Coordinates of C-alpha atoms in Angstrom, one line a residue:
M1 CA 13.0 -13.5 2.4
P2 CA 11.2 -10.2 2.4
S3 CA 7.6 -10.3 1.1
A4 CA 6.3 -8.4 -1.9
L5 CA 4.4 -6.0 0.4
H6 CA 7.6 -5.4 2.5
Q7 CA 9.6 -4.6 -0.6
A8 CA 6.9 -2.4 -2.0
I9 CA 7.0 -0.2 1.1
V10 CA 10.8 0.0 1.2
E11 CA 11.0 0.8 -2.5
A12 CA 8.4 3.6 -2.2
L13 CA 10.3 5.1 0.7
R14 CA 13.6 4.8 -1.2
E15 CA 12.0 6.5 -4.2
K16 CA 10.7 9.4 -2.0
P17 CA 12.8 9.7 1.2
G18 CA 10.9 12.9 2.1
V19 CA 8.1 10.6 3.1
V20 CA 10.4 9.0 5.7
R21 CA 11.1 12.4 7.2
E22 CA 7.5 13.5 7.1
L23 CA 6.3 10.3 8.9
G24 CA 9.2 10.3 11.3
R25 CA 8.4 13.9 12.5
R26 CA 4.9 12.7 13.4
V27 CA 6.5 10.8 16.3
E28 CA 9.9 12.5 16.8
R29 CA 10.2 16.3 16.5
R30 CA 14.0 16.1 16.8
I31 CA 14.2 15.0 13.2
P32 CA 15.1 18.1 11.2
A33 CA 12.2 19.6 9.2
G34 CA 14.5 20.9 6.5
G35 CA 17.8 20.0 4.9
H36 CA 19.0 17.8 2.0
L37 CA 18.0 14.1 2.2
E38 CA 20.1 11.2 0.9
V39 CA 19.5 7.5 0.8
R40 CA 22.7 5.8 2.1
D41 CA 24.1 2.3 2.2
S42 CA 21.9 0.3 4.5
K43 CA 24.6 -2.3 5.5
L44 CA 25.3 -1.3 9.1
A45 CA 28.1 -3.6 10.2
D46 CA 30.9 -5.7 8.7
L47 CA 30.2 -8.6 11.0
S48 CA 29.8 -12.1 9.5
P49 CA 27.8 -14.0 10.4
P50 CA 25.2 -12.5 10.5
D51 CA 25.1 -9.8 7.8
Y52 CA 23.5 -6.8 9.5
S53 CA 21.5 -4.8 6.9
A54 CA 18.5 -2.5 7.6
D55 CA 15.7 -2.0 5.1
L56 CA 16.6 1.7 4.5
V57 CA 18.9 4.4 5.8
V58 CA 18.0 8.1 5.2
M59 CA 20.4 10.8 6.2
V60 CA 19.5 14.5 6.7
G61 CA 22.4 16.7 5.5
S62 CA 25.3 16.1 3.2
E63 CA 28.0 13.4 3.5
A64 CA 30.4 16.0 4.8
Q65 CA 27.9 17.5 7.3
P66 CA 25.4 14.9 8.4
R67 CA 22.7 16.3 10.7
F68 CA 20.5 13.3 11.5
G69 CA 20.2 9.6 10.6
L70 CA 17.1 7.5 10.2
V71 CA 17.3 3.7 10.1
V72 CA 14.0 2.6 8.6
E73 CA 12.6 -0.9 9.2
V74 CA 9.3 -2.3 7.7
Q75 CA 8.0 -4.9 10.2
L76 CA 5.1 -7.0 9.1
A77 CA 5.4 -9.8 11.7
V78 CA 6.9 -10.3 15.1
D79 CA 10.6 -11.2 14.9
E80 CA 12.4 -11.4 18.2
D81 CA 15.9 -11.4 16.5
K82 CA 15.2 -7.8 15.6
R83 CA 15.3 -6.7 19.2
Y84 CA 19.0 -7.7 19.2
S85 CA 20.0 -6.1 15.9
W86 CA 18.0 -2.9 16.0
P87 CA 20.1 -1.2 18.7
L88 CA 23.2 -2.2 16.7
Y89 CA 21.9 -0.5 13.6
V90 CA 21.5 2.8 15.3
A91 CA 24.8 2.6 17.2
T92 CA 26.7 1.8 14.0
L93 CA 25.1 4.6 12.0
R94 CA 25.8 7.0 14.8
A95 CA 29.4 6.0 15.0
R96 CA 29.8 6.2 11.2
Y97 CA 28.3 9.7 10.8
R98 CA 28.9 11.2 14.2
C99 CA 25.4 12.7 14.5
P100 CA 22.1 11.9 16.3
C101 CA 20.4 8.8 14.8
C102 CA 17.2 6.9 15.5
L103 CA 15.3 3.8 14.4
M104 CA 11.8 4.2 12.8
V105 CA 9.7 1.1 12.5
L106 CA 6.7 1.0 10.1
A107 CA 4.2 -1.7 11.4
P108 CA 0.8 -1.8 9.7
D109 CA -0.5 -4.6 12.0
R110 CA -1.6 -3.3 15.4
R111 CA -0.2 -6.4 17.3
V112 CA 3.2 -6.1 15.6
A113 CA 3.3 -2.3 16.3
A114 CA 2.7 -2.9 20.0
W115 CA 5.4 -5.5 20.1
A116 CA 7.9 -3.3 18.2
A117 CA 7.3 -0.3 20.6
R118 CA 8.4 -2.2 23.7
P119 CA 11.6 -0.8 25.2
I120 CA 14.7 -3.0 24.5
E121 CA 16.8 -3.5 27.5
V122 CA 20.4 -3.6 26.3
G123 CA 22.0 -4.0 29.7
Q124 CA 23.1 -0.4 30.2
P125 CA 21.8 0.8 33.6
R126 CA 18.9 3.4 33.4
S127 CA 19.1 3.3 29.6
A128 CA 16.6 1.4 27.4
F129 CA 16.4 1.5 23.6
V130 CA 12.9 2.6 22.5
P131 CA 12.1 2.3 18.8
L132 CA 10.0 5.0 17.1
V133 CA 7.0 3.0 15.8
L134 CA 4.5 4.2 13.2
G135 CA 1.2 2.3 13.3
A136 CA -2.1 3.2 11.7
K137 CA -2.7 6.1 14.1
A138 CA 0.6 7.8 13.1
V139 CA 0.3 7.3 9.3
P140 CA -2.0 9.9 7.8
A141 CA -5.1 8.8 5.9
V142 CA -4.7 10.2 2.4
T143 CA -8.2 10.7 1.1
E144 CA -7.9 13.5 -1.4
G145 CA -7.2 12.7 -5.0
R146 CA -5.1 15.8 -5.5
V147 CA -2.7 14.8 -2.7
A148 CA -2.5 11.2 -4.0
R149 CA -1.8 12.3 -7.5
R150 CA 1.1 14.5 -6.3
R151 CA 2.4 11.9 -3.7
P152 CA 1.5 8.4 -4.9
E153 CA 4.1 6.8 -2.6
L154 CA 2.5 8.3 0.5
A155 CA -1.0 7.4 -0.8
M156 CA 0.0 3.7 -1.3
I157 CA 1.5 3.5 2.2
S158 CA -1.6 5.1 3.6
A159 CA -3.7 2.4 1.9
I160 CA -1.6 -0.3 3.5
F161 CA -2.1 1.2 7.0
H162 CA -5.8 2.0 6.5
P163 CA -7.1 -1.1 4.5
D164 CA -10.7 -0.7 5.6
D165 CA -11.1 3.0 4.5
A166 CA -12.7 3.2 1.0
A167 CA -11.7 6.9 0.6
V168 CA -8.1 6.1 1.2
A169 CA -8.1 3.2 -1.3
R170 CA -9.9 5.3 -3.9
A171 CA -7.3 8.1 -3.5
A172 CA -4.4 5.6 -3.7
I173 CA -5.7 4.1 -6.9
E174 CA -6.1 7.6 -8.4
G175 CA -2.5 8.3 -7.4
A176 CA -1.3 5.1 -9.1
R177 CA -3.2 5.9 -12.2
R178 CA -1.5 9.3 -12.5
L179 CA 1.9 7.6 -11.9
F180 CA 1.2 5.2 -14.8
A181 CA 1.9 8.0 -17.3
V182 CA 5.5 8.3 -16.2
D183 CA 6.5 4.9 -14.7
E184 CA 4.3 2.0 -15.7
D185 CA 6.2 -0.7 -13.8
R186 CA 6.1 1.2 -10.5
A187 CA 2.5 2.2 -11.0
A188 CA 1.6 -1.5 -11.7
R189 CA 3.3 -2.5 -8.5
Y190 CA 1.4 0.1 -6.5
Y191 CA -1.9 -1.1 -8.0
D192 CA -1.0 -4.7 -6.9
V193 CA -0.2 -3.6 -3.4
I194 CA -3.3 -1.5 -3.0
A195 CA -5.6 -4.3 -4.3
G196 CA -3.8 -6.8 -2.1
V197 CA -4.3 -5.0 1.2
M198 CA -7.9 -3.8 0.7
S199 CA -10.4 -5.4 3.0
P200 CA -13.1 -7.5 1.2
R201 CA -15.7 -4.8 2.0
V202 CA -13.7 -2.0 0.5
L203 CA -12.7 -4.1 -2.5
G204 CA -16.4 -4.9 -3.2
L205 CA -17.5 -1.3 -2.9
L206 CA -14.7 0.0 -5.2
E207 CA -15.3 -2.7 -7.8
A208 CA -19.0 -1.8 -7.9
E209 CA -18.2 1.9 -8.3
M210 CA -15.6 1.3 -11.0
A211 CA -17.7 -1.1 -13.0
T212 CA -20.6 1.3 -12.9
Q213 CA -18.3 4.1 -14.2
G214 CA -16.8 2.0 -16.9
Y215 CA -13.4 2.1 -15.1
Q216 CA -10.8 -0.3 -16.5
Y217 CA -8.3 -2.0 -14.3
V218 CA -4.5 -2.5 -14.7
S219 CA -1.8 -5.0 -14.0
E220 CA -2.4 -7.8 -11.4
F221 CA -5.3 -5.7 -10.1
A222 CA -7.2 -6.7 -13.3
R223 CA -6.2 -10.3 -13.2
K224 CA -7.1 -10.8 -9.6
H225 CA -10.1 -8.6 -9.1
A226 CA -11.8 -7.9 -12.5
A227 CA -12.0 -9.2 -16.0
Q228 CA -9.0 -9.7 -18.3
G229 CA -8.9 -7.8 -21.5
F230 CA -8.6 -4.2 -20.3
E231 CA -5.7 -1.8 -20.2
I232 CA -5.3 1.8 -19.2
G233 CA -2.3 4.0 -18.9
R234 CA -0.6 6.6 -21.0
Q235 CA -2.9 5.7 -23.9
E236 CA -6.0 5.6 -21.7
G237 CA -9.1 5.4 -23.8
R238 CA -7.1 4.1 -26.8
E239 CA -9.0 1.5 -28.9
E240 CA -7.5 -1.9 -28.5
G241 CA -8.6 -5.3 -29.5
R242 CA -11.9 -6.3 -31.2
E243 CA -15.2 -4.7 -30.1
E244 CA -16.5 -8.2 -29.3
G245 CA -13.6 -8.9 -26.9
R246 CA -14.1 -5.6 -25.2
E247 CA -17.9 -6.2 -24.7
E248 CA -17.2 -9.6 -23.3
G249 CA -14.6 -8.1 -21.0
R250 CA -17.0 -5.5 -19.7
A251 CA -19.7 -8.1 -19.1
A252 CA -17.2 -10.3 -17.2
E253 CA -16.1 -7.3 -15.1
A254 CA -19.7 -6.4 -14.2
V255 CA -20.4 -10.0 -13.2
R256 CA -17.3 -10.0 -11.0
A257 CA -18.3 -6.7 -9.4
I258 CA -21.8 -7.9 -8.6
L259 CA -20.5 -11.0 -6.9
A260 CA -17.9 -8.9 -5.1
V261 CA -20.6 -6.7 -3.7
F262 CA -22.6 -9.7 -2.5
E263 CA -19.4 -11.0 -0.8
A264 CA -18.6 -7.6 0.8
R265 CA -22.2 -7.5 2.2
E266 CA -22.0 -11.1 3.3
L267 CA -25.1 -12.1 1.3
L268 CA -25.6 -15.8 0.6
V269 CA -25.4 -16.5 -3.2
S270 CA -27.0 -19.7 -4.5
A271 CA -25.5 -21.6 -7.4
E272 CA -28.6 -20.7 -9.4
V273 CA -28.2 -17.0 -8.8
R274 CA -24.5 -17.1 -9.5
D275 CA -25.0 -19.0 -12.8
R276 CA -27.7 -16.6 -14.0
I277 CA -25.5 -13.6 -13.4
A278 CA -22.5 -15.2 -15.0
A279 CA -24.4 -16.2 -18.1
C280 CA -25.7 -12.6 -18.7
K281 CA -24.0 -10.7 -21.5
D282 CA -26.4 -7.7 -21.5
L283 CA -24.3 -4.8 -20.2
D284 CA -27.4 -2.6 -19.4
L285 CA -29.0 -5.4 -17.5
L286 CA -25.8 -6.2 -15.6
A287 CA -25.4 -2.5 -14.7
C288 CA -29.0 -2.5 -13.3
W289 CA -28.3 -5.6 -11.3
L290 CA -25.1 -4.0 -9.9
K291 CA -26.9 -1.0 -8.6
R292 CA -29.5 -3.2 -7.0
A293 CA -26.8 -5.4 -5.4
V294 CA -25.8 -2.6 -3.1
K295 CA -29.3 -2.3 -1.6
V296 CA -31.1 -5.7 -1.8
A297 CA -31.7 -7.8 1.3
T298 CA -31.1 -11.1 -0.6
A299 CA -29.0 -11.9 -3.7
A300 CA -32.0 -13.2 -5.6
E301 CA -33.7 -9.8 -5.3
V302 CA -31.4 -8.3 -7.9
F303 CA -33.6 -10.0 -10.6
D304 CA -36.8 -8.3 -9.3
Q305 CA -38.4 -5.8 -11.6

């Protein structure tokens, strides 16, 4: 069964098939730069068993005049069965629409990308099937907030392929925040994916930044990586809940951020230090400790005056 990350990538591409063309043209210039795009039925054969169904099919051109077909597969792990079904996908699509077609594989993991890029010998002399594979080098690192706000799907995919780049994660979060105003469910899914793929180092840095700036998290991002009791969205800044609850939430968020910074910096945290930080409810003092946490040589030094 496809994972949540796999589905998130597929749904983002289904929502904005233009991203498929843009990414595809980075590795294959035969893909038309212009023309109408349509997401088509991804079932590629009426054979049973098995049921051959790709993750996504995007066609350039109209139903009556197809120009180019793209079979899109999101591959998160090595699966030798795919080396038998992938050539069939492309051959079936080509026979159905009578136009050039190709397979594009998105593989965030370097090892999986190398495996997917190997030519597939189908038995036809002097003719190997070679998938177009997009790894981290082929997917652009979206680091500008203005780009991420305009294209949150591309920003999220960029974060998946560049999990150790804080600028990419920061932009992707900004894109998801803007999306929250028009599609809360999709924005929440994007937040969850972005938070789930960040490296511990990047997660710690961003939590520290956001806590210092009073940023409030959303969705699963909040439940997994910050304190509960916050919400942002179309009513960002709206007063909700009791003041006491909000203050406790901010304190808990700051505690979480301090400990996340320690983890990201691989500093040893004793039980005494952890308990003292967790027990603190003074927001100003916690903010001071958070700033120190980024620089100190040992966790205990955050308490030094």
